[in-house]
Coordinates of C-alpha atoms in Angstrom, one line a residue:
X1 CA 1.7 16.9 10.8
X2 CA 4.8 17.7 9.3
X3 CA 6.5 15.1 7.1
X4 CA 10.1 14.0 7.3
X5 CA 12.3 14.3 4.0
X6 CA 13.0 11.3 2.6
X7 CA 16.4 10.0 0.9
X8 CA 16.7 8.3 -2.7
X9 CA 19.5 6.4 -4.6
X10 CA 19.6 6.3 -8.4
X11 CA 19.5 2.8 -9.6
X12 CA 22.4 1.3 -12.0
X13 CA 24.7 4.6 -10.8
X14 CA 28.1 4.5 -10.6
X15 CA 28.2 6.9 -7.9
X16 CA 27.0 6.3 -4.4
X17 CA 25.2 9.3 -4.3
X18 CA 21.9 10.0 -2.2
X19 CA 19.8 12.9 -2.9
X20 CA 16.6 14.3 -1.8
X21 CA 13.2 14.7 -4.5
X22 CA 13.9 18.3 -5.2
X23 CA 16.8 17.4 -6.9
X24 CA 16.1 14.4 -8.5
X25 CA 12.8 16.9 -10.0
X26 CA 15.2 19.4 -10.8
X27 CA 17.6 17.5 -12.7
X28 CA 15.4 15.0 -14.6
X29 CA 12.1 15.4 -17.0
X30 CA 11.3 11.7 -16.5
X31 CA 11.1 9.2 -13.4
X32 CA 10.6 6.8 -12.0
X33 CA 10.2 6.1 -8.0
X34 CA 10.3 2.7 -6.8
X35 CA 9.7 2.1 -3.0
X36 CA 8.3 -0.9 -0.7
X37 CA 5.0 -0.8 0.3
X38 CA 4.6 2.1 2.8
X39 CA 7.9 4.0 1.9
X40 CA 6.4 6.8 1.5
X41 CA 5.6 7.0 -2.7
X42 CA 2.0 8.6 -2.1
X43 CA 3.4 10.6 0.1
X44 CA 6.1 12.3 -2.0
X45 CA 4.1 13.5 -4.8
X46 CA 1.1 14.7 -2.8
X47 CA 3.8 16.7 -0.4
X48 CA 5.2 18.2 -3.9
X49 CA 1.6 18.6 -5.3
X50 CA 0.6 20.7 -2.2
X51 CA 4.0 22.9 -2.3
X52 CA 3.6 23.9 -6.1
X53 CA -0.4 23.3 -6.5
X54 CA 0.0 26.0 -9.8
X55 CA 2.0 24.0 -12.2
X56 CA 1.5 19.7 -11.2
X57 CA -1.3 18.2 -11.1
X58 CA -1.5 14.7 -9.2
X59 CA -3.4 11.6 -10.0
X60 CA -3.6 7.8 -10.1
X61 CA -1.7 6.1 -12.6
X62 CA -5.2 4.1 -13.4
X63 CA -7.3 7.6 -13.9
X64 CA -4.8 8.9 -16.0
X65 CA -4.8 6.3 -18.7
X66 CA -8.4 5.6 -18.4
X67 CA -9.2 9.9 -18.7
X68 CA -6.5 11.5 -20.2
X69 CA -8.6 14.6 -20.5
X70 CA -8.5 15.4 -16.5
X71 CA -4.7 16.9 -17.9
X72 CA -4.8 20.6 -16.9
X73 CA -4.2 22.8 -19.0
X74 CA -1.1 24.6 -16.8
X75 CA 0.3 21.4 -15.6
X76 CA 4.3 21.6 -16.0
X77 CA 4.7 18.5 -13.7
X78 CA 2.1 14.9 -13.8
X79 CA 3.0 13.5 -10.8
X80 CA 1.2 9.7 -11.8
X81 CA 0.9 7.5 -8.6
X82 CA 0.6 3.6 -8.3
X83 CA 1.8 1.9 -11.5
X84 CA 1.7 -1.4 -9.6
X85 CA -2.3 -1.0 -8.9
X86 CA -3.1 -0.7 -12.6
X87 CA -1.6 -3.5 -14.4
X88 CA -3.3 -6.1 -17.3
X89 CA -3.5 -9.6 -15.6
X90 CA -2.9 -11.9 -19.2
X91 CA 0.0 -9.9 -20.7
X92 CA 1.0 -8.1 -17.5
X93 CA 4.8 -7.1 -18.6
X94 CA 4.1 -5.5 -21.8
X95 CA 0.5 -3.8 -21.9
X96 CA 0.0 -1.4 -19.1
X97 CA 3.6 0.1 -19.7
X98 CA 3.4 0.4 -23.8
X99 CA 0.0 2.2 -23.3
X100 CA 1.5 4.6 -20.2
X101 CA 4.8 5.3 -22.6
X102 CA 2.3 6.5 -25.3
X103 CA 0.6 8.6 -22.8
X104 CA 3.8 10.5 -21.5
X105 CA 5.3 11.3 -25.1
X106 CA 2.4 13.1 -25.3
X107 CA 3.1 15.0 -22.5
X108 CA 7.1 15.3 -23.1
X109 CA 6.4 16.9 -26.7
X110 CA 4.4 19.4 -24.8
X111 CA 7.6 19.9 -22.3
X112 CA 5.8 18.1 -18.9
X113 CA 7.8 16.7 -16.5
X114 CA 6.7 13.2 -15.7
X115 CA 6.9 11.5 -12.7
X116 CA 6.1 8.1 -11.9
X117 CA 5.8 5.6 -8.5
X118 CA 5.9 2.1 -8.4
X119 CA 5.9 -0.7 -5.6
X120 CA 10.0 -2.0 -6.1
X121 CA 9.1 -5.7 -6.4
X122 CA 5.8 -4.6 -9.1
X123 CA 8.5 -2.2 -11.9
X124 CA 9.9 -5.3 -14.4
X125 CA 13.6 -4.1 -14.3
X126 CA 14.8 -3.5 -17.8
X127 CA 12.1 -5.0 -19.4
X128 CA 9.7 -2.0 -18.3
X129 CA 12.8 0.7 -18.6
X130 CA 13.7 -0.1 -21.8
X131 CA 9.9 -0.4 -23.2
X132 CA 8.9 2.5 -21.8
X133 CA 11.9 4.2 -23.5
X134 CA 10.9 3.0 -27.0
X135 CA 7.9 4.3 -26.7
X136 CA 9.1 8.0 -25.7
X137 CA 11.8 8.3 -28.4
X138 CA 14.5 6.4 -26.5
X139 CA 14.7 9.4 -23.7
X140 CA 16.2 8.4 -20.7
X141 CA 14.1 6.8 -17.8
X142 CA 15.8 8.1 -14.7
X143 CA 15.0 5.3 -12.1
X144 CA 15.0 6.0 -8.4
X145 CA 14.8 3.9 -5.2
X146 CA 13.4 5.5 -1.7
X147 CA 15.9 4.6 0.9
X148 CA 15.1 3.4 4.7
X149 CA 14.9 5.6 7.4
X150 CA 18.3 5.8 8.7
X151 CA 18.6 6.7 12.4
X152 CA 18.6 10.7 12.7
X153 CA 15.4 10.4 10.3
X154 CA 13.2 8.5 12.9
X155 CA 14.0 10.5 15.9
X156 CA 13.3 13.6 14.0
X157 CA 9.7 11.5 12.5
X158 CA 9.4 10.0 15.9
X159 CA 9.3 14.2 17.3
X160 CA 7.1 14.9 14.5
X161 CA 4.8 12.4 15.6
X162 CA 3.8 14.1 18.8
X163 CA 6.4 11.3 20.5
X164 CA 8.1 13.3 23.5
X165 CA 11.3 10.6 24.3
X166 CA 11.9 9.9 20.5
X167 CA 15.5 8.4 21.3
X168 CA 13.7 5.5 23.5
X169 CA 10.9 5.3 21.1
X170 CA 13.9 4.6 18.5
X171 CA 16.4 2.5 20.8
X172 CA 13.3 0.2 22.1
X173 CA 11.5 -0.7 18.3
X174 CA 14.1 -0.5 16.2
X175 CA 15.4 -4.0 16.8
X176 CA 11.5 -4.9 15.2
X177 CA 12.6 -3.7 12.0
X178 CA 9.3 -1.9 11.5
X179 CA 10.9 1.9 11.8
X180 CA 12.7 1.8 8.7
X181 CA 9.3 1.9 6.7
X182 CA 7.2 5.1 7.3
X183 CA 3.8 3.5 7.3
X184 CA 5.0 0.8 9.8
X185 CA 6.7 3.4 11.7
X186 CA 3.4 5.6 11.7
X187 CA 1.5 3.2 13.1
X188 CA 3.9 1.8 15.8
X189 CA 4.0 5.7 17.2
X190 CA 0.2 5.8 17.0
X191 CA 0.1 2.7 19.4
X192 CA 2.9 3.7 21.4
X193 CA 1.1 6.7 22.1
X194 CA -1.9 4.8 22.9
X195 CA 0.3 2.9 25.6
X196 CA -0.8 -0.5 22.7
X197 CA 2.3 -1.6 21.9
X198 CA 3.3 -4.2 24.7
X199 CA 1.3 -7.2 22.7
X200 CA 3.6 -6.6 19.1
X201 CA 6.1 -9.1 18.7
X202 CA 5.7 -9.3 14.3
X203 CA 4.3 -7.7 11.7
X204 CA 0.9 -9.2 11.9
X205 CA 0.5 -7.7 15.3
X206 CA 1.2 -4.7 14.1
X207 CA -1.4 -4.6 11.6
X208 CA -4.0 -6.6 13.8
X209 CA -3.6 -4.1 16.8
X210 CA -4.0 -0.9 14.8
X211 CA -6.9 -2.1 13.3
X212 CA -8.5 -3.1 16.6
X213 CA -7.3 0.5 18.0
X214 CA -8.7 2.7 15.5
X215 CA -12.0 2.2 16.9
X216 CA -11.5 3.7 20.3
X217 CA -11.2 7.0 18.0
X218 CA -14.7 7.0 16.8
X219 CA -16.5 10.0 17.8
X220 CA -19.8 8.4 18.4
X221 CA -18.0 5.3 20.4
X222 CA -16.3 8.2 22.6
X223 CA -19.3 10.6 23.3
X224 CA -21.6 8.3 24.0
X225 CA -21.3 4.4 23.0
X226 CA -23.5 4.8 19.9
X227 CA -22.8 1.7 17.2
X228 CA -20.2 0.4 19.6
X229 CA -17.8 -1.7 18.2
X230 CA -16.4 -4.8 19.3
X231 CA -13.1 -5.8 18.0
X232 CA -14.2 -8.5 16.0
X233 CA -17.0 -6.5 14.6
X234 CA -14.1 -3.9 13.2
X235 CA -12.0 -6.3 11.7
X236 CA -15.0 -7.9 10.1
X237 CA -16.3 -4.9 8.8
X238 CA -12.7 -3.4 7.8
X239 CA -12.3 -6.5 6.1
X240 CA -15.5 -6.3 4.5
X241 CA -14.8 -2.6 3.1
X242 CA -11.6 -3.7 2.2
X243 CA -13.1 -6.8 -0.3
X244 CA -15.2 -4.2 -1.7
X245 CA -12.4 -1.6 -2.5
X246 CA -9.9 -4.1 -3.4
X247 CA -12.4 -5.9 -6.2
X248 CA -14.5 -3.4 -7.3
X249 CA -12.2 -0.8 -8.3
X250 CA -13.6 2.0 -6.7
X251 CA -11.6 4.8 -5.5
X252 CA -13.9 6.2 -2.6
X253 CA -16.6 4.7 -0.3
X254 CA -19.5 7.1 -0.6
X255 CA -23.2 7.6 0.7
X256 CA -24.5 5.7 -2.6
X257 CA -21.8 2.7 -2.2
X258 CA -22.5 2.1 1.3
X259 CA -26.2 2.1 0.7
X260 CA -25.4 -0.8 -2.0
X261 CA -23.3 -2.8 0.0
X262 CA -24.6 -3.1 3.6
X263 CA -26.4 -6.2 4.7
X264 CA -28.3 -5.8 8.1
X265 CA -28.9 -9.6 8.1
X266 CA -25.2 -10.4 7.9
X267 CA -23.8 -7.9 10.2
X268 CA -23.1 -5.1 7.9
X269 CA -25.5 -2.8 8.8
X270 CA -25.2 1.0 7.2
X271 CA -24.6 2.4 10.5
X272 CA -21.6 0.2 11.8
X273 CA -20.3 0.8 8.5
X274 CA -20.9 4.0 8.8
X275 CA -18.7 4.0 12.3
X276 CA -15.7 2.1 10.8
X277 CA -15.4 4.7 8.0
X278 CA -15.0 7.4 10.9
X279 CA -12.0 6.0 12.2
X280 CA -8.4 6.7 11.5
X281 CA -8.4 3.9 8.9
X282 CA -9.8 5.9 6.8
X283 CA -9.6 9.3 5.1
X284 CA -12.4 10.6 3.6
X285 CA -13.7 7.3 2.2
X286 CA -11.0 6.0 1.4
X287 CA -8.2 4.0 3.0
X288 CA -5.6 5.6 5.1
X289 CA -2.9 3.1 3.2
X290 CA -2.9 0.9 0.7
X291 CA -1.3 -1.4 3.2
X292 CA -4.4 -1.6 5.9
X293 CA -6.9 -2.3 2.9
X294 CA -4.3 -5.8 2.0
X295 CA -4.0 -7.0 5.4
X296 CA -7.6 -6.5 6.3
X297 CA -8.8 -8.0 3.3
X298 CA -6.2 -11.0 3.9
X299 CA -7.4 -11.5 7.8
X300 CA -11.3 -11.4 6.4
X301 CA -11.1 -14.1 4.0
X302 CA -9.4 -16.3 7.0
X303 CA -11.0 -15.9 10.0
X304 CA -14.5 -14.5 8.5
X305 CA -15.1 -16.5 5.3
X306 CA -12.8 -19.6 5.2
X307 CA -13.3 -20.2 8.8
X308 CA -17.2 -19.7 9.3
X309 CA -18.4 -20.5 5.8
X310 CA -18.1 -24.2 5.3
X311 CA -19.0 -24.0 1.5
X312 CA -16.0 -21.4 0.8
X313 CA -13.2 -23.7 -0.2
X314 CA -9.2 -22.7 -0.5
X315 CA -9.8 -22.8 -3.8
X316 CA -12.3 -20.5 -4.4
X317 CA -10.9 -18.1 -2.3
X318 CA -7.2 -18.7 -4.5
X319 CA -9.8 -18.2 -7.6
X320 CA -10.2 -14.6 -6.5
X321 CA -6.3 -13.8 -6.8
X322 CA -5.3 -16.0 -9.8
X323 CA -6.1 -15.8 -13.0
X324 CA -3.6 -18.0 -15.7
X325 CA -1.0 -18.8 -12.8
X326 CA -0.4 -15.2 -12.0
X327 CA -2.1 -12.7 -9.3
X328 CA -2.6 -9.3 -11.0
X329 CA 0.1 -6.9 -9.4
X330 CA -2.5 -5.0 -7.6
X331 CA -4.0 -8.1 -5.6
X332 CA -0.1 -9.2 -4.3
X333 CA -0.2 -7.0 -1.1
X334 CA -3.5 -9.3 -0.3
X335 CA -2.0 -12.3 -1.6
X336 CA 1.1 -12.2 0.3
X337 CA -0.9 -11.6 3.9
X338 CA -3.1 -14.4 2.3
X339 CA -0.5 -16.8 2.4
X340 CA 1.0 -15.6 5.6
X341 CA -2.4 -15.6 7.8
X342 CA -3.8 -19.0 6.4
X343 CA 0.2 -20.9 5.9
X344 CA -1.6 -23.0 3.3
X345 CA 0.6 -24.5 0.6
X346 CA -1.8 -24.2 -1.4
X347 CA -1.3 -20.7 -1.9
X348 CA 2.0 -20.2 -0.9
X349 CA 3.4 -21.9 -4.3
X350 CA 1.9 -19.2 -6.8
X351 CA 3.7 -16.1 -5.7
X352 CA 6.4 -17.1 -3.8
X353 CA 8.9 -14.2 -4.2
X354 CA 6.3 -11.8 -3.2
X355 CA 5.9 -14.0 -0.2
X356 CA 9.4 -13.9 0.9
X357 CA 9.5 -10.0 0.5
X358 CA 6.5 -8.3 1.7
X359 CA 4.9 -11.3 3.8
X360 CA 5.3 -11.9 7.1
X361 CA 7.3 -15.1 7.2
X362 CA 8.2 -14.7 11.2
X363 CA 4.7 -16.7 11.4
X364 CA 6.1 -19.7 9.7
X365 CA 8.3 -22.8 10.6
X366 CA 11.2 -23.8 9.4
X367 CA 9.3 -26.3 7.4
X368 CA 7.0 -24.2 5.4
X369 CA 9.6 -21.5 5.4
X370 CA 11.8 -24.1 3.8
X371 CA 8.4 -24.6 1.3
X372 CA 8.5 -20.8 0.4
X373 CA 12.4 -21.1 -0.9
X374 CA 11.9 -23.8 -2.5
X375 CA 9.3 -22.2 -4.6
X376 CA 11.1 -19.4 -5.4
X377 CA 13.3 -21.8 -6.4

């Protein structure tokens, strides 16, 4: 599948000037992308990575600080991904971004262009722009925001999709405000396809139908019914995958991690795990987005643990996301749907501008909607 080209916007410009990445990596030596979650930030660099494989080299923010010495040798361009999934929890401002600027004037007084992405609402403003300049001799940090989709770019996705009436597609789901995000707008073409989409009325159905779609796509559960799925079995087990990856810090679900963490007694036997990991929700082990791995995580500490485990309290689950008043950057995504699935106070008070942003407040009242402004408050 081919990729649609998306547009940026330099941050604190004068000009009203949108460009596309090949000339922001032509003109700059360092930047910074900042995007939503599912804007396409992955995508970007690995697109770039693929068309000039000789000279960049891509790789997780994480992997880069914590082996420096996976640098090759005739890399001209470290294209750094997820700066928002590696940051400390107790001094989360000033840490992770001192020891990154270290890293890259290394690389800058060897001539390497340096490229960074970072979830918008995750990137401290000036605070990280101007400490990551001090540490890299005061060079400028070009910072760039991933626009929308505007209309001409989701008929033209929509048609790379494999969607044959892409202006209907657009007309009818636009008003959703899901198509302006490529992720969302991915998965709303997979379930149009799969004539899935009459039941979606919010985000949350989004998530929860794809989910419960991607199992009709297992090769065994086509053929011939083998570890057949229910839909509650996939969310469980998704969800189940997805506490794993989301606390463990593991970067791919292998033969010797599933072996550790199935549990035939509990419902997590190897060989339903096994199925889920041959679905479109993943890629080869690993999570097709970030974005799946939040929400399932999020809907399988509601309806699996809180729900059915009467000895799992609110607060033990809100013990797993905060640590000194503050959820660790990489755990917000989870958080957010957290707060959104269960609507409990409780949680809704510690990150409430995280909420508002990337939750799904449409499930709300006014009341506790009027709870989450006052927070941010």
């Amino acid at each position: 599948m081919s990729y649609v080209e998306l547009f940026f916007k330099k941050i604190d410009s004068k000009e009203d000037k949108i460009c596309v990445f090949d000339q922001i990596i032509s003109d700059f030596k360092l930047i910074v992308i900042l995007g939503t979650p599912g804007s396409g930030k992955t995508k970007i660099l690995k697109n770039y990575h693929e068309a000039h494989s000789s000279d960049t080299q891509y790789i997780k923010v994480k992997e880069f600080l914590l082996f420096p010495d996976k640098l090759n040798a005739n890399t001209k361009a470290l294209l750094l991904d997820g700066l928002d999934e590696y940051r400390s929890t107790e001094i989360d401002k000033a840490f992770v971004i001192t020891k990154l600027g270290k890293a890259i004037k290394s690389l800058r007084d060897k001539g390497i262009k340096v490229i960074v992405t970072c979830r918008e609402m995750d990137w401290y403003g000036e605070h990280d722009k101007n400490a990551l300049e001090s540490e890299i001799a005061n060079e400028e940090v070009a910072l760039f925001r991933i626009m929308p989709l505007d209309d001409n770019q989701k008929i033209a996705f929509a048609g790379m999709l494999g969607i044959k009436d892409s202006n209907q597609f657009v007309n009818e789901f636009s008003r959703y405000g899901f198509l302006e995000n490529p992720q969302l707008f991915i998965m709303m073409a997979y379930l149009y396809k799969e004539n899935q989409q009459n039941t979606i009325n919010s985000k949350k159905d989004l998530y929860l139908t794809f989910i419960k779609t991607a199992r009709e796509q297992n090769s065994a559960y086509n053929i011939n019914k083998i570890n057949q799925l229910e839909e509650g079995e996939i969310l469980k087990l998704t969800g189940y995958l997805a506490f794993h990856y989301m606390f463990s810090s593991i970067d791919k679900m292998d033969a010797q991690f599933i072996d550790v963490i199935c549990d035939q007694e509990q419902g997590y036997a190897k060989e339903k795990i096994q199925s889920v990991l041959n679905t479109p929700l993943f890629i080869e082990g690993d999570f097709c987005h970030r974005t799946i791995a939040e929400f399932a995580l999020a809907y399988f500490l509601k309806t699996f643990v809180l729900k059915e485990s009467s000895y799992i309290s609110l607060g033990r689950i809100k013990n797993l996301f905060v640590k000194n008043e503050i959820v660790p950057t990489e755990l917000r995504g989870a958080y957010a749907w957290l707060c959104s699935l269960t609507q409990e106070k409780e949680f809704i008070g510690v990150d409430p501008y995280y909420q508002a942003i990337h939750g799904d407040n449409s499930l709300f009242d006014i009341e506790l909607k009027k709870e989450i402004v006052i927070q941010v408050k």
